[in-house]
Structures are given as structure tokens and as C-alpha cells.
Amino acid sequence: LNFSSDNSYGVADEIMAAVVAANRGAAVSYGGDDWSTRVSARFAELFEHEVEVFLVPTGTAANALSVATLTPAHGAVFCHAESHIHLEECGACEFYALGARLVPVGGFAGRMTVPGLKAALARYPGIRHDLVPSALSLTQSTECGTVYPVDEIAALAGLAHENGLGVHMDGARFANAAAALGHAPADITWRAGIDILSFGATKNGAIAAEAVIVFDRARGRDLFHRRKRGGLLVSKTRFLAAQLEAYLADDLWLRLASHANAMAARLATGLASLPAVRLAWPVEANEVFPVLPCALAAKLRKSGAVFHDWTASGLAGTEHAPSPDECLVRMVTSFRTEAGDIDALIAAARRLAGGN
Amino acid sequence: LNFSSDNSYGVADEIMAAVVAANRGAAVSYGGDDWSTRVSARFAELFEHEVEVFLVPTGTAANALSVATLTPAHGAVFCHAESHIHLEECGACEFYALGARLVPVGGFAGRMTVPGLKAALARYPGIRHDLVPSALSLTQSTECGTVYPVDEIAALAGLAHENGLGVHMDGARFANAAAALGHAPADITWRAGIDILSFGATKNGAIAAEAVIVFDRARGRDLFHRRKRGGLLVSKTRFLAAQLEAYLADDLWLRLASHANAMAARLATGLASLPAVRLAWPVEANEVFPVLPCALAAKLRKSGAVFHDWTASGLAGTEHAPSPDECLVRMVTSFRTEAGDIDALIAAARRLAGGN
Amino acid sequence: LNFSSDNSYGVADEIMAAVVAANRGAAVSYGGDDWSTRVSARFAELFEHEVEVFLVPTGTAANALSVATLTPAHGAVFCHAESHIHLEECGACEFYALGARLVPVGGFAGRMTVPGLKAALARYPGIRHDLVPSALSLTQSTECGTVYPVDEIAALAGLAHENGLGVHMDGARFANAAAALGHAPADITWRAGIDILSFGATKNGAIAAEAVIVFDRARGRDLFHRRKRGGLLVSKTRFLAAQLEAYLADDLWLRLASHANAMAARLATGLASLPAVRLAWPVEANEVFPVLPCALAAKLRKSGAVFHDWTASGLAGTEHAPSPDECLVRMVTSFRTEAGDIDALIAAARRLAGGN
Amino acid sequence: LNFSSDNSYGVADEIMAAVVAANRGAAVSYGGDDWSTRVSARFAELFEHEVEVFLVPTGTAANALSVATLTPAHGAVFCHAESHIHLEECGACEFYALGARLVPVGGFAGRMTVPGLKAALARYPGIRHDLVPSALSLTQSTECGTVYPVDEIAALAGLAHENGLGVHMDGARFANAAAALGHAPADITWRAGIDILSFGATKNGAIAAEAVIVFDRARGRDLFHRRKRGGLLVSKTRFLAAQLEAYLADDLWLRLASHANAMAARLATGLASLPAVRLAWPVEANEVFPVLPCALAAKLRKSGAVFHDWTASGLAGTEHAPSPDECLVRMVTSFRTEAGDIDALIAAARRLAGGN
């Protein structure tokens, strides 16, 4: 009953098999191998667009490189206050962007709004003693388990472009969003105004493989050097590329994400049926954020369930804010979560909550 | 007949098997897994010393983090002019050390000397308008395929410590040096004055796994944050740790390196027996640097051999400097190189060089 | 009728005379001169404490060096959302602190509160993937023309110290605060928990002279190198030190500031007597922030008055927030402002506002 | 008898008078004042070229901003091994250039040669794992008191441009070079290939005033933000601009430098006439580098002369290298040095050298 993180589970069998299969003969290192060539072509096909592809071993690296290439050191980068780049990457964006600033923007359920972004931009008019507004970073699916509709992405990206900003999408859980939206990858990225995408695979079944996808080549010019300089260019690139090749083959990425999403929906439905539990935010991807009595959370853990507490600061002032004896927790489902585990958790919660 | 790089070959079977075996059940991410705990303990045992261990996916990352933790941004870090951190890592050390300076120090065959280091230190007296001498980085085995004797390491590290510098060892090919020297790992590291070690595994059979080994805990305090900030903390750490666990088990690391070294010795002996070929530097690890007629190098490549040209700047003014129609090349052997391939290369060289 | 900035006026006569007088004979450069020695001693006496003193030519430099010495690159520095370091220094703190983050904290009238700081700290619990809370920066007097009472400084600094943070005071207008509070400089700095102070003189009559005053010597260790590296160590330091020597002599600094404060009080009283005008924040130092009809502001400017518009974002949701046809403006008085100018401005405002 | 530094003397009377005169009435701060406008126009006239002008208080700042605007963080900047930016600015260039590397290039008497620069460039071929060669910095007059002829500057700048590098001139002593060469400022800067110039005034009579002169506007785009971010934008810019206005008026800058040069020539002639003394390098500007018996240097100091020891590493292997009982020292003349002082020093040296 482990719902702690999509990183806690292992690796999808197809991906591991591809890595094992790649261990054959000599191959050029540092990206000159056939796997890397093929996976770049595959990404171009998938996104219906010429792309530059930079493979890296972590999502933090993908985000930081992406943001860094969009901003000068004296730039201001707008992101959601709850976003991963703002709160959980130890300032990697500031490091790779050589001291640029992340400007937190609020918004319910992990989603920025156009008025919210406008207000934040108004604080950085770009007159001469200020930092220069340079980039917008959107997270899809969000840290709150929600998904931006395409028109919201387009509206935010449009506002950003009008103000001269480049637009990044943190897609650590891009597969979950794509599966939820059902649109073509192109429609929810460059056609909606995304200039550069962190395309995640690790949380959805890879060992350690993420891709920076550059839709506007002019923006990605120096990424080769930035990646190397960051110690992020692995030498035996074939093993990184092989993971992504398997991930993209036969829509594996979407199949894995759809399963995780379905498990989250099942979990959400079950939890919402309990009188003592309510959901902080709509469940649109593979994360569920129940507000529940702290006593119940403790009992569930004692019974073997694993999940993390979550900060309720994003709920402050809303109807969903926890009361003093309530807790907000996060439960994440993965490509490997089984329906039986969901049902067992719900049954345990019902038993432990109710006395019935 | 591929002698281009120790990164060109794949992964040792024992290591791949360990990765596959680790793909079982849930595990805590970000270093909290059992594999990581065990591998840290194993390193302490191997080095007969308490250690802090930080696993990262690349050697450049290991070096840059190590150097960065030894120097302030206004520090000067002394390294060999031919060293990997100086010439082939795109300034990763300067990036992680937030603008500190690498000071190149000369020395024959990739090895710094005590007088050479003294002269370099004299240029940085540490008076108030200068950068502050902060660290020494030694490479073992060196970029020229040579190995520092223990007493030379101790002498250089001693001089560094006298001057207040911390001492780093770039051990991307530490296994080859350890196998060549036959000493205990402790004897050639902390007992000789090394404060922090980049312990490489990737070149010697891993997928992508290096360890920063901190012998002086006070020095490694902020490495956790620096690693995360660099996007270098992989989420599913068990797969990184599993590689190193297998690598250290049953002396696999030394067995693989000993094989590579033996192949290099066989190659060196064979090449040296050809009148048209001489060796630029002694062959003490797994790299061979022949000076040969450029025409012969071209013929060998046409016949299928793969190897890189190498800069001869380190030979300038010595008896080994190539004449205008000679080339310096690098041939690297690996854990997977076969004696038959060596013999085939030598036979080809003899045939192509000699007309006989 | 220039109320645009305390930088618009020139230099106090005593200070200019000291600079002219210092132009005599040879002197050691880079801080080895007698003026520098004397001014350091004078600061120690003034603050009743051993101090390290670092003279620099700008307030931005003083702030950035101070903050940088209190934080690692992976640190979080808490400051008021309206503070100069956050909004008007082009990210100088992030630059000098090598990528550390400024965390904006709200609070009425430019003043942070203990609950506000607590809430901000709660977002940076210092667990391992986060930035490490490292410093607090307070502005005295504030950007809103208010002054922290000593007990509020002590409470905020106390909370900071409990959490392991160092405490900086941006004293670009320290003289105005000191004059307003009437306490000994020691009482409103180190005795209240300030570890490092940007002691401003430029806004209050110097040409270009600010001092970083380090009360905790351990914290200032690397400031000499940081200052040099920032290009902030002027060569002919005697002319910088001479300004500060004159500034501190015979309480000139307090006399100049008291005058500016008195002029601000006179201006505030006069403006508040007009029905069309109200004051956004209490006037406690040398800045006045009237909310007035935009039409009136335009007429005042046409009549020759010079002052800046100011962002009203800090008033959002309060009773003082401007209505759509009202504007928030800033009027600054200086050591050189004359009572006649104040009275003329008020008379003009009365005439232009009233139709009479 | 103070020959320690051109910074040891005070300020030229015309410049001090201009500062005093500027202290009148209100003026726009941060560069919007009339003095700044006039001085920019004057520079355009002087250099016969449209220019962007950025005033800063130190030469280190001027150099670091200039170099930073020519290089990405992953760039390599070529400079003379003895240059001020390399040895005496505490890594300011690396700081402002966000971690770019200074690559030291040798060359007799502080001057780089075309073959020397070619060899250095060959070490940075710009293939993908290397730093990218980005800029060349030349010092005029040099740290050894010599002056590049115009054709040497043109040849070096030409080689740099062919390789895609921007070209900076460190002109901390530009006036001394201009006075020595007798060419128009345009001829020895942009017409010879200089893209950006640190135009110094402080060493030649100003209080603290240097100008970054950008000849290629595209290169200087972000200097406004970089200067502000570095804490280098003084608020009361009129006092900085007034210094430079006076400096450029009526060729004051050339008159002051010509005097200093003449005094150095007089000193050189006198010293060279002593059998115990020889000159390390030709005296072409305002610095003299005698090699003399250490005992004589000590006696001269005891008699009241002030001058610095200098590193002889640049003389290693040449006929001028000091013997073990000889010392290399530096004697600097300034706009204020008097012929009588020169003659007194020579007389003292003759007396003390002679055993009589």
C-alpha cells in the first residue's frame, strides 16, 4: 500500500528489457550512438515538429537547463508558488540560470491564471533598475494533481509571449497530462505556445531518463554546453536513449500513464465516498490530495499505508483548508499500482474512520 | 578493433544483472533505499575509514562537486594542465565552484611535480587582492595513462596541506591505478593525504555510476545541497547504488581494471616492437599513446581500427615530440577488450607499417 | 520644489570640504591610508563595539555584500516584499550571493511582522531538498518611510537567530531612523540582534560613500575578497574615508537626518490638512506617501513640483488603497530641503486642489 | 620619493574643481544628469564614433563588465599571463562573467604575440566538450610599462575576430599609451579592432572614475543591467561624470599622462646609467622596472624611497632574469611626480650603489 511517490516503484519491464538489449558491442559515447539518433527522430515525429533533444538523468536537470536557456542572469522567471522548480529543487533553476530570479505566482490547485500572471508581471515593469521579465514556467500536470486545459496554456503562453517571455513546460508528469487530455502532444505544447519542454519518463517507468525538447531551435543553442558544464552529459548515452526509445514505442508512455490516472480516479472516488474525507483539489492525473482527520491518517499508516503529509498553505483561506485536527496528505499512483491495493486502502480507511 | 574510449564498451554483466535484480517492489527514493545504505557501508569498509558517499551519474559531476566543496568562489584550484577537469569538462568545476579559477600546472606525462606545484603556488601568494589558493586536484591514473606512485601523491598532498589547500583526486580511472599499484585503497587515498575522491565506475563497466567519497566529513557538509541543486540527485537511487554494489562485490572493480591494464600492456609491448612506432609516455594503466607515422595511423583506421588523435602539446620540447609527419594517438583498452583484438591490431600495424 | 529623491541633492558642504582637504600628498591606496584607519576607529566608538568596516561606493553594493556573506548559494534570504534589495537593485543580492534566493515577506507599511516571518520560514523547513534558510534582511528606515521600533527589530532578529539565520539591516536611511528613534546606534543594531549593517551616507549628504559594518567578525571574514572581486574596492580610498569621517564628525549625520525628518513632518502635516489628500503610511522618517487625486498630482507637476509615482500594490485591500482616479506618489525630503519649499508646495496643492 | 603606485597621488586640481563645481542645485540621479549626457557626447567626439558609455568607480569594475559582456559563462577569455585581470583583480572577470575562464597567454614584456595567441587558441578548438573561445583582452599600456604598437593590436584583434572572439582593451593606463603613441584615440582602438574599452582616469588624476566605452552597440546591450546588478551604478552620477568631463577638457588627460611618461623616461635614463642597475623591459609609458642589487633596494627604501617588489616570473629564462642577490622592483611615476624627486632618487641610488 505504497502511495508515497511515483519514484518509489521500479522500472517498467519494457524499459528494463531495452536497457539490457542495448548492452551489446561498442557504441560511440556522448550522444553519437544510434539509439540517441533514433530517439531524436522519434521525438520529432511524436511532436510533429523539428526538435532539438537533450537527454539528461533527472527532472530537476531538465527543468533547470530549460529555464536557464530562456533567461539572462538578470532575468525574472515566473512560476507557480507551489511548483517543483520553486519549492523542491534546491534552487537548481537559479543555479543553472546563474542567479536569475524565480517569481512565485499564486493560483488555485497548482494552476496559474491569466490575471494572476498579469499582476505578477506588473511588479516587473522592466524599467532599467529592475530584473527583466524573461520566462514563464508552467507545470503539466501540476503539483496538485490537476491538469491545465489547452486553452489556459495558450492564454498564459500568449500573455508571456506578448511580454517577450519564453515559455517552458515542466512535464515531469507530461504523460499523465497527455493521457488525461487526450490531445496530440503537439496540441498541448508548441501549438499552445510552449517553447521548451521537460519531457519526463522517470516517474512513469524509466530508470532515470528525461528529455529537454526544444521547439524553437534558436533558444536551445547553448544547451549542449550548459548540459556538459552541469555534469549532466552521461558518457554511455545509449542506455539513456534506449530507455526513451522503449518508452515512446507502441504508446507505452501513454499506456503507463493512463493506468496510473485510472488508479488515482479509483482512489479518489473511494476516498470521497467516506464522510470523514474530502479532496483538496480535483483529481485529474495521478495524484490524490485528501483532507482527512489526522487520527485517521495515523491509523492508516499504522496499518501499513505509506504516503506523505503535504503543505496546506495553498488551501489557506479556502473552504478546503484543514481544520486543526485535519491533515492534508498526498497519495500518488503509478504505472504499477494495482486496483487491489487501492481497494484495500479504501476498505482500511472506511474501517478505521468509521467504527463501521 | 575499437580503442576509442573506455566509454565505448557496454556494461559488465554482473553490473547489469544487479540493476535488473533491483527492479523489484517499492523502494524509498532519493537515497533512502537499502542499496544506497549498503553501498555506503561497503565504501567505508573498503577504505578502512568513515566516509560520506554521494552517488552521481557522471564523472564530470563527481569532479565538479568535489572541487566545489573545497574552494570558495574566490579560490584558486591547482590542477594539471592536461587534466580532464581543465580541458574536457566545459568548465564544470568553475560552474559548480561558482567562478573559482583552475590554475593549470605543467608536468611530464600528466603528472604534476612538487617543484611545479611550488612554482604555481608562488604565483598565488594569497595576499589580499589575489585569489586564495584553496585546492589541489590530482588525477589517478592520469590523462596520459601513467600512475602516480604513492610517495608522489603524499608529497604533493603534503605541500598542498601545508599551504592550506584541500586535496581532491579525480579517480575516473581509480580502479586502473589501484590495480596497477597493488596497494590498499586507503594507502593511495586518505593515508596519502587525499581529502575527497571521485571514485569512478562508469569507464570500468558500469552504466553511469560514480561516487564522491569524502574522507574528511567537515569538507562534505554542503554536498547534499550542491548535488541536488546541480540536478544530480537521481530519484530512483537504488539503481545507481545497485551498480556500485555489484562493482565492489568480490573485487569485480579490480578484476575488470586488471584485465584492461593487462590488455594495455600487451598493446604497448606489441607497438613498441615496431620500428616505426614509439610510446609517448610509459604505459602504466589502460591507455597507450603511440607516436606513429600519420600515414600508418590512416591505414590502420582504414583497416577498421578506431582510436582518437591526441594533442601533442604535452610533448613539446621533449624527445618524444612528433615530427611533422608523425601523429600522437590514444588507444584505450577496457574491461571487455580481448587479447585477440590486441594481437590483430599489432599484426595489422606490422603489416601496414612495414611493407612486410 | 524637488521631492524626487534624496539622491537628487548634492553634497553637504562639510563633506565636500573634507574631500578637498584630503587631496594632499601621497597616501597608501586600497585602504591602507590614515583616513580609512581613523574612520574604522570612529565606527567602533560610535557603535560601542569592535567592528570590521568595508567602505564601498553604493548602497546596492553594501547590501549585496552584506547579504552574500550571510548565506550560502543554496540559501534563502528573507526580506520585505517592498524592500529595495528585492525590487530595485536588479538582483544584486542574488548576484553577489551566487544564486541564493530572496524570499519576499509581506507586512504593512514596509515592515515585516513576527507572524509574517514565521509563516515565510514555515515554507522553508530546511529539509534536505529545500534551500536552507540563511538570512534575514530588515530595512531601517523602511521603503515606506516608516521606522521599526527597537523591540520589533529585536523580536524579528530573535526569531531569525532561533532559526539559525544571520541578520542584516539595510540602513541606506539609517541616519533618518536613528534620528527618529533617538536611541544610541548600538541599541538599534547589534544590541537588537543585527549582525551586519549597511550604513548609508550617500542619501544623506555624501558624494558616494557607504559602509558595511560587521558586528560579528566571524561573519565578515571573506568580505575583503568579495568586495575586490566585485570591483568595489576603490583605489584612492582616502577620498571615500574622508567623506565618512566628516559625516560622523560632530554628529553631522544626525543633524542632516533630523533636518530631513523635520521637513517630512512639516510636509506631512500640511498635506494631511487638505481634504483631497490622505497619507498612505505614517510619516516617521524623510519620506511622505500621499494618496491624492491624479488630476491634482498632474497640476502640481505642471506647477514645477518634482516627485515620483509609487506602486500601490502594498496598499491593496486596505482602506488606503487609491480609488481609480487617485494616485499614490512619493515625496522625499533631504538634508538640503528648505521649509520655504515645503510651504510653497502645500500652498500650491491647496490652491490647485480647491479651486480656491 | 613615492614611486609605489599611480594611485598613491591625489587628484588633479582641475578635476577636483569640477567636482566641487558640480555640487549645485538638484540633478537627476542614476545617469539622467546633464554632466553624464555631456560626457557621453564628448567621448563620441573624442573617438570619432558612436559609443555607449558606462561610468563606474573602479578599473576592476570596468574590466570585469567589459569582459563579461563579450563572453558566455561557458567561454574562454584570452589574456596575458601578467595582466591585471588575471593576477590582481581577485577573479572579478570570472565573477562578472559568471564562471567563464581566463586563459593566460605568455609574451615578453607584458605583450602577447600573434604566435602566442594562436597557440593558446589551438588549445581551445571549440569542439563540443570544450569551453568556447569568446574574447581577447589586451592591456594598453601593459603591466610591464610597455606599449603595443598599433599594428600589433590590429594583428591580434584581427586574429581574434577571425576566430569569432570579441576584443577588449584594458586601458587603465590608456592615457599613457595614447600619449606615448601620439595617434588619435580612434586609431588605437576601434580602427585597430577594439570592440570595448576600459578607459581609465583614476590612475591619471581622477578621484574614482572609469568609463566602459562600447564601440559595437550590439555588444553592450546588457551592460546597464550588469552594472546595476554589480552595485556599480552610483546614484549621484553627476560627480562621476564631472570628473571625466574635466579630464577630457583641453586634453588634460593627455597632458597629465605625458608628464608622467616624461618622468618615467627621466627615471629610466638615470637608473640605466648606473652600472649596478639594468631595466627589465623598455620604458614606454609611466612605469620603470629596474633589476638592481637587493641590498641597494633596501638602502634606497631606508633612505625614504617607496616602491614595490615585483614578480620576476615574466623574466624567467631571459637575460634579464635577476640573479639570486638581485631584485626586480617597480617604480611608477604619475601626473604629479616632480623632476626633482626623480633626480633625488637617482642621486641617492648612485651614492648608495657606489660603496661611497
Coordinates of C-alpha atoms in Angstrom, one line a residue, chain C residues 92-234:
Chain C
A92 CA 22.4 42.4 -6.9
C93 CA 21.9 40.2 -3.8
E94 CA 21.3 37.1 -5.9
F95 CA 24.5 38.0 -7.9
Y96 CA 26.8 38.5 -5.0
A97 CA 25.3 35.6 -3.1
L98 CA 26.0 33.4 -6.2
G99 CA 22.4 32.4 -6.8
A100 CA 20.8 32.4 -3.4
R101 CA 17.1 33.2 -3.2
L102 CA 15.4 36.3 -1.8
V103 CA 12.1 35.3 -0.3
P104 CA 9.6 38.1 -0.2
V105 CA 7.7 38.6 3.1
G106 CA 4.6 40.9 3.3
G107 CA 3.7 43.4 6.0
F108 CA 2.0 46.8 6.3
A109 CA 4.0 50.0 5.7
G110 CA 7.2 48.3 4.7
R111 CA 7.5 46.5 8.0
M112 CA 7.7 42.7 8.4
T113 CA 5.9 41.2 11.4
V114 CA 6.9 38.2 13.5
P115 CA 3.9 36.2 12.4
G116 CA 4.6 37.1 8.7
L117 CA 8.2 36.0 9.1
K118 CA 7.2 32.8 10.9
A119 CA 4.8 31.9 8.0
A120 CA 7.5 32.5 5.5
L121 CA 10.0 30.4 7.4
A122 CA 7.5 27.6 7.6
R123 CA 7.7 27.4 3.8
Y124 CA 11.4 26.7 4.1
P125 CA 11.6 23.9 6.7
G126 CA 15.2 23.2 5.7
I127 CA 14.6 19.6 4.9
R128 CA 17.1 18.2 2.5
H129 CA 15.7 19.1 -0.9
D130 CA 15.0 22.7 0.0
L131 CA 17.0 25.8 0.1
V132 CA 18.4 26.4 3.6
P133 CA 17.0 29.5 5.4
S134 CA 20.2 31.6 5.9
A135 CA 19.5 35.3 6.5
L136 CA 17.0 38.0 7.3
S137 CA 17.3 41.5 5.9
L138 CA 15.5 44.3 7.5
T139 CA 15.3 47.9 6.1
Q140 CA 15.6 50.8 8.6
S141 CA 14.0 53.3 7.8
T142 CA 11.7 51.3 5.5
E143 CA 10.8 51.9 1.9
C144 CA 7.5 53.2 3.1
G145 CA 9.1 55.9 5.2
T146 CA 8.3 54.1 8.5
V147 CA 10.7 53.1 11.3
Y148 CA 10.8 49.8 13.1
P149 CA 10.6 50.3 16.9
V150 CA 13.6 48.7 18.6
D151 CA 11.5 45.9 20.2
E152 CA 10.2 44.9 16.8
I153 CA 13.7 44.6 15.4
A154 CA 14.7 42.6 18.4
A155 CA 11.8 40.3 18.0
L156 CA 12.4 39.7 14.3
A157 CA 16.1 39.2 14.8
G158 CA 15.5 36.9 17.7
L159 CA 13.2 34.7 15.6
A160 CA 15.8 34.7 12.9
H161 CA 18.6 33.7 15.2
E162 CA 16.5 30.9 16.7
N163 CA 16.2 29.5 13.2
G164 CA 19.9 29.9 12.5
L165 CA 19.7 32.9 10.3
G166 CA 22.1 35.8 10.2
V167 CA 20.5 39.3 10.4
H168 CA 21.3 42.2 8.0
M169 CA 20.0 45.7 8.3
D170 CA 19.7 47.8 5.1
G171 CA 20.5 51.2 6.6
A172 CA 20.5 53.3 3.4
R173 CA 18.5 55.7 5.5
F174 CA 19.9 54.5 8.9
A175 CA 20.5 58.1 9.9
N176 CA 16.9 59.0 9.4
A177 CA 15.8 56.1 11.6
A178 CA 18.4 56.8 14.3
A179 CA 17.4 60.5 14.4
A180 CA 13.7 59.5 14.6
L181 CA 14.2 56.9 17.3
G182 CA 16.7 58.9 19.4
H183 CA 18.4 55.7 20.6
A184 CA 22.1 55.0 20.6
P185 CA 23.3 53.4 17.4
A186 CA 24.3 50.3 19.4
D187 CA 20.8 49.9 20.8
I188 CA 19.1 49.8 17.4
T189 CA 21.7 47.5 15.8
W190 CA 23.8 44.8 17.5
R191 CA 22.1 45.1 20.8
A192 CA 18.8 44.4 19.0
G193 CA 20.4 41.4 17.1
I194 CA 21.8 43.0 13.9
D195 CA 24.8 41.1 12.7
I196 CA 25.8 43.3 9.8
L197 CA 24.7 46.8 8.8
S198 CA 24.7 48.7 5.5
F199 CA 25.4 52.1 6.9
G200 CA 24.4 54.7 4.3
A201 CA 25.7 58.2 3.9
T202 CA 25.1 59.0 0.2
K203 CA 21.4 59.7 0.5
N204 CA 22.1 62.0 3.5
G205 CA 24.8 64.2 2.0
A206 CA 27.8 62.2 0.9
I207 CA 29.1 62.0 -2.7
A208 CA 29.2 58.2 -2.8
A209 CA 30.1 56.5 0.4
E210 CA 28.6 53.6 2.3
A211 CA 30.0 51.3 4.9
V212 CA 29.4 47.7 5.6
I213 CA 29.7 47.4 9.4
V214 CA 30.3 43.9 10.6
F215 CA 29.5 43.3 14.3
D216 CA 30.2 39.6 14.2
R217 CA 33.7 39.3 12.9
A218 CA 33.4 35.7 12.0
R219 CA 30.7 36.7 9.5
G220 CA 32.8 39.2 7.7
R221 CA 35.8 37.0 7.0
D222 CA 35.6 36.9 3.3
L223 CA 34.3 40.4 2.6
F224 CA 37.6 41.7 1.6
H225 CA 37.8 39.3 -1.2
R226 CA 34.2 39.6 -2.2
R227 CA 34.5 43.4 -2.3
K228 CA 37.6 43.3 -4.5
R229 CA 36.1 40.6 -6.7
G230 CA 33.0 42.8 -7.2
G231 CA 35.1 45.7 -8.5
L232 CA 34.0 47.6 -5.4
L233 CA 37.4 48.4 -3.8
V234 CA 38.2 51.9 -4.9

